[in-house]
XYZ file of C-alpha atoms in Angstrom:
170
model
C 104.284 3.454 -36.759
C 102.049 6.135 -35.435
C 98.870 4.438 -37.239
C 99.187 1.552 -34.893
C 100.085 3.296 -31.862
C 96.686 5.365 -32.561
C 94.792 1.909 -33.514
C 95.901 0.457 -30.456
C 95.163 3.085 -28.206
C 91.422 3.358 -28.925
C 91.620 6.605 -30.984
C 88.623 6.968 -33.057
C 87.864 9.357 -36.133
C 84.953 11.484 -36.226
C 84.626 12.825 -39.828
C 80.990 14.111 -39.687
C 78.424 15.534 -36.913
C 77.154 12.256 -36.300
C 78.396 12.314 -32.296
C 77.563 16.240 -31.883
C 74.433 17.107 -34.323
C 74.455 15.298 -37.163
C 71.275 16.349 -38.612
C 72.192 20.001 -40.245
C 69.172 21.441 -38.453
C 71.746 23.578 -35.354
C 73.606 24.597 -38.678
C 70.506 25.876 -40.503
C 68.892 27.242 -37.172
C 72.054 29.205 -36.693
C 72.098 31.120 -39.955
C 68.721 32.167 -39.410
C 65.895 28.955 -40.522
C 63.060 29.336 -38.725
C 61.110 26.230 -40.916
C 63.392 23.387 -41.929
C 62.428 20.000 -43.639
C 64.516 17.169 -42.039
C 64.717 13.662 -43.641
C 66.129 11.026 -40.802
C 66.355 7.280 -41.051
C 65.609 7.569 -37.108
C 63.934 10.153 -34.227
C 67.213 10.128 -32.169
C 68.425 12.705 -34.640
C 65.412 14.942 -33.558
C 65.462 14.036 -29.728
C 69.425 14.995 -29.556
C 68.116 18.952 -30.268
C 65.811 19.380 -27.478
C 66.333 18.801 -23.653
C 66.152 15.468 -22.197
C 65.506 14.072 -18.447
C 68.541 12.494 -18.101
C 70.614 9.307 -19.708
C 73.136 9.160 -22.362
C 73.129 7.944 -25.930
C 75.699 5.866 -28.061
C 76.596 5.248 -31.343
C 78.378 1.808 -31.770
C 79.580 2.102 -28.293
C 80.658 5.747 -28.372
C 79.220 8.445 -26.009
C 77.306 11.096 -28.298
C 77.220 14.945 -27.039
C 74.288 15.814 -26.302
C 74.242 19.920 -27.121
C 70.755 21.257 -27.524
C 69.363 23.839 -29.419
C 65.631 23.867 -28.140
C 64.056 24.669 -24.510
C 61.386 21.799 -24.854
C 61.602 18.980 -23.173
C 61.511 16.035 -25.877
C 58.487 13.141 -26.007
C 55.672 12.369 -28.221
C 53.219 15.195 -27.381
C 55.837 17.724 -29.210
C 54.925 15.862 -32.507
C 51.546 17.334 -34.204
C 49.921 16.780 -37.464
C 51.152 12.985 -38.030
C 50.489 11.256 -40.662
C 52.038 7.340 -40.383
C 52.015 6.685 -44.318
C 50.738 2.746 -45.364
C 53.758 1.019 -46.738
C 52.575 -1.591 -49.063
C 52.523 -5.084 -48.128
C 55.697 -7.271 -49.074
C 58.048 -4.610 -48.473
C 61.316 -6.166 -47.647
C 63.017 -3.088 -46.104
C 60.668 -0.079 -45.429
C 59.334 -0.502 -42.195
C 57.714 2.834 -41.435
C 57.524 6.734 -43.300
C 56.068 8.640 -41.109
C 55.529 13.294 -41.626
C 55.157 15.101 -38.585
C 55.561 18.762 -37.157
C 57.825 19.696 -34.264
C 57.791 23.231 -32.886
C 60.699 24.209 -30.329
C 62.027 27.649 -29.239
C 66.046 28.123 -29.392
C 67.394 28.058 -26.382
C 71.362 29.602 -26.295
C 74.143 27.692 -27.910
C 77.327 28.996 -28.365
C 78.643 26.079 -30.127
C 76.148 27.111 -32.812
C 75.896 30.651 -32.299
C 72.330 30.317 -31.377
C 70.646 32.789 -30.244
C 67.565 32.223 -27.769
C 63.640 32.564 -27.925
C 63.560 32.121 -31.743
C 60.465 29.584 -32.298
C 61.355 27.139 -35.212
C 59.611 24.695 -36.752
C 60.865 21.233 -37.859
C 59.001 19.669 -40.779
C 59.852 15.584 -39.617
C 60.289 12.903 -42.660
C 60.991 9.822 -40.980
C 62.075 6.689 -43.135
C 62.508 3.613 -40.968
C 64.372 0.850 -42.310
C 66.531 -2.282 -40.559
C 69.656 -0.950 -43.161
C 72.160 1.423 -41.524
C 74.721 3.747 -42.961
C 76.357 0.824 -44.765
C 78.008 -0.556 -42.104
C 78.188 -4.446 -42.964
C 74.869 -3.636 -45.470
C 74.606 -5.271 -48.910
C 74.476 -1.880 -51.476
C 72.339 -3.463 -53.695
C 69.349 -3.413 -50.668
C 69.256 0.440 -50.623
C 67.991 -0.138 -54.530
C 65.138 -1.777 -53.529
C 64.553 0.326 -50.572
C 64.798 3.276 -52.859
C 61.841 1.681 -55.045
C 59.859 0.387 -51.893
C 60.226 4.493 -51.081
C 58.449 5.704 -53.899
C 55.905 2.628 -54.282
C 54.989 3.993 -50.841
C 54.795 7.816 -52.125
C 52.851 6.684 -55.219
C 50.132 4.689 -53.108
C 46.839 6.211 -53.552
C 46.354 5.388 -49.680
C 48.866 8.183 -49.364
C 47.577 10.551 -51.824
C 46.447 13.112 -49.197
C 49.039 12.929 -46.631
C 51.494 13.728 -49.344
C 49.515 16.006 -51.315
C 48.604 18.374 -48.458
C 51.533 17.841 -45.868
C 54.844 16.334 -47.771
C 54.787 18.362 -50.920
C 53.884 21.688 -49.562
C 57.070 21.486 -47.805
C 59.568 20.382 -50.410
């Protein structure tokens, strides 16, 4: 039937914002945020809302939109007050949990009904693990990465980062 003729012809679902701006931040930005706390499992989802050079990104093979909301061109120097948080040794899935700040100032976007010259700023929690959205992922990992998550938050090696960054913004 019409399912196959679909399946065969390439036709993929997109059920989320994950190949526009997946993030929420355009959506909160648009209703009038000027601070918002973003949790991401990886710093394309920050990249994808400020301008780039040039070059394309995927997601399992599919071209993403790239539809910015900030004038900035993205790299490293737009990320201030870092803190790269220890992870304790012997953790099986937590690679990295890194805070940082990101200032930008909206650019237009009609897509979002953005308005421009707004400054924002983007309060970064990045969580870097090797387990994806649970594509082809044992469930039972994201338990342990869960618990490797707050071992990391309870470390007294990260008492101040969290105590004076992290908490002040949730």
């Amino acid at each position: 039937g019409r399912l196959r003729v679909c399946a065969r012809s390439g036709v993929a679902g997109v059920i989320d914002g994950g190949y526009t701006e997946g993030s929420g931040v355009a959506q909160a930005v648009s209703v009038g945020a000027d601070e918002v706390v973003m949790v991401v499992n990886d710093l394309i989802s920050v990249s994808g809302l400020f301008q780039r050079e040039q070059g394309s990104s995927e997601t399992l093979g599919i071209p993403k939109l790239h539809m910015p909301i900030f004038s900035e061109l993205y790299g490293d120097w737009l990320f201030t007050d870092v803190h790269d948080l220890y992870v304790p040794e012997g953790s099986e899935f937590l690679q990295r949990f890194m805070v940082a700040t990101v200032r930008g100032t909206t650019i237009r976007n009609e897509l979002f009904g953005i308005h421009e010259g707004r400054r924002v700023t983007l309060r970064v929690v990045f969580v870097s693990s090797q387990l994806q959205i649970g594509v082809l992922s044992d469930y039972t990992h994201y338990g342990v990465l869960a618990q490797e998550i707050a071992q990391c938050m309870l470390s007294e090696h990260n008492a101040d980062p969290l105590e004076n960054w992290l908490l002040r913004y949730i």
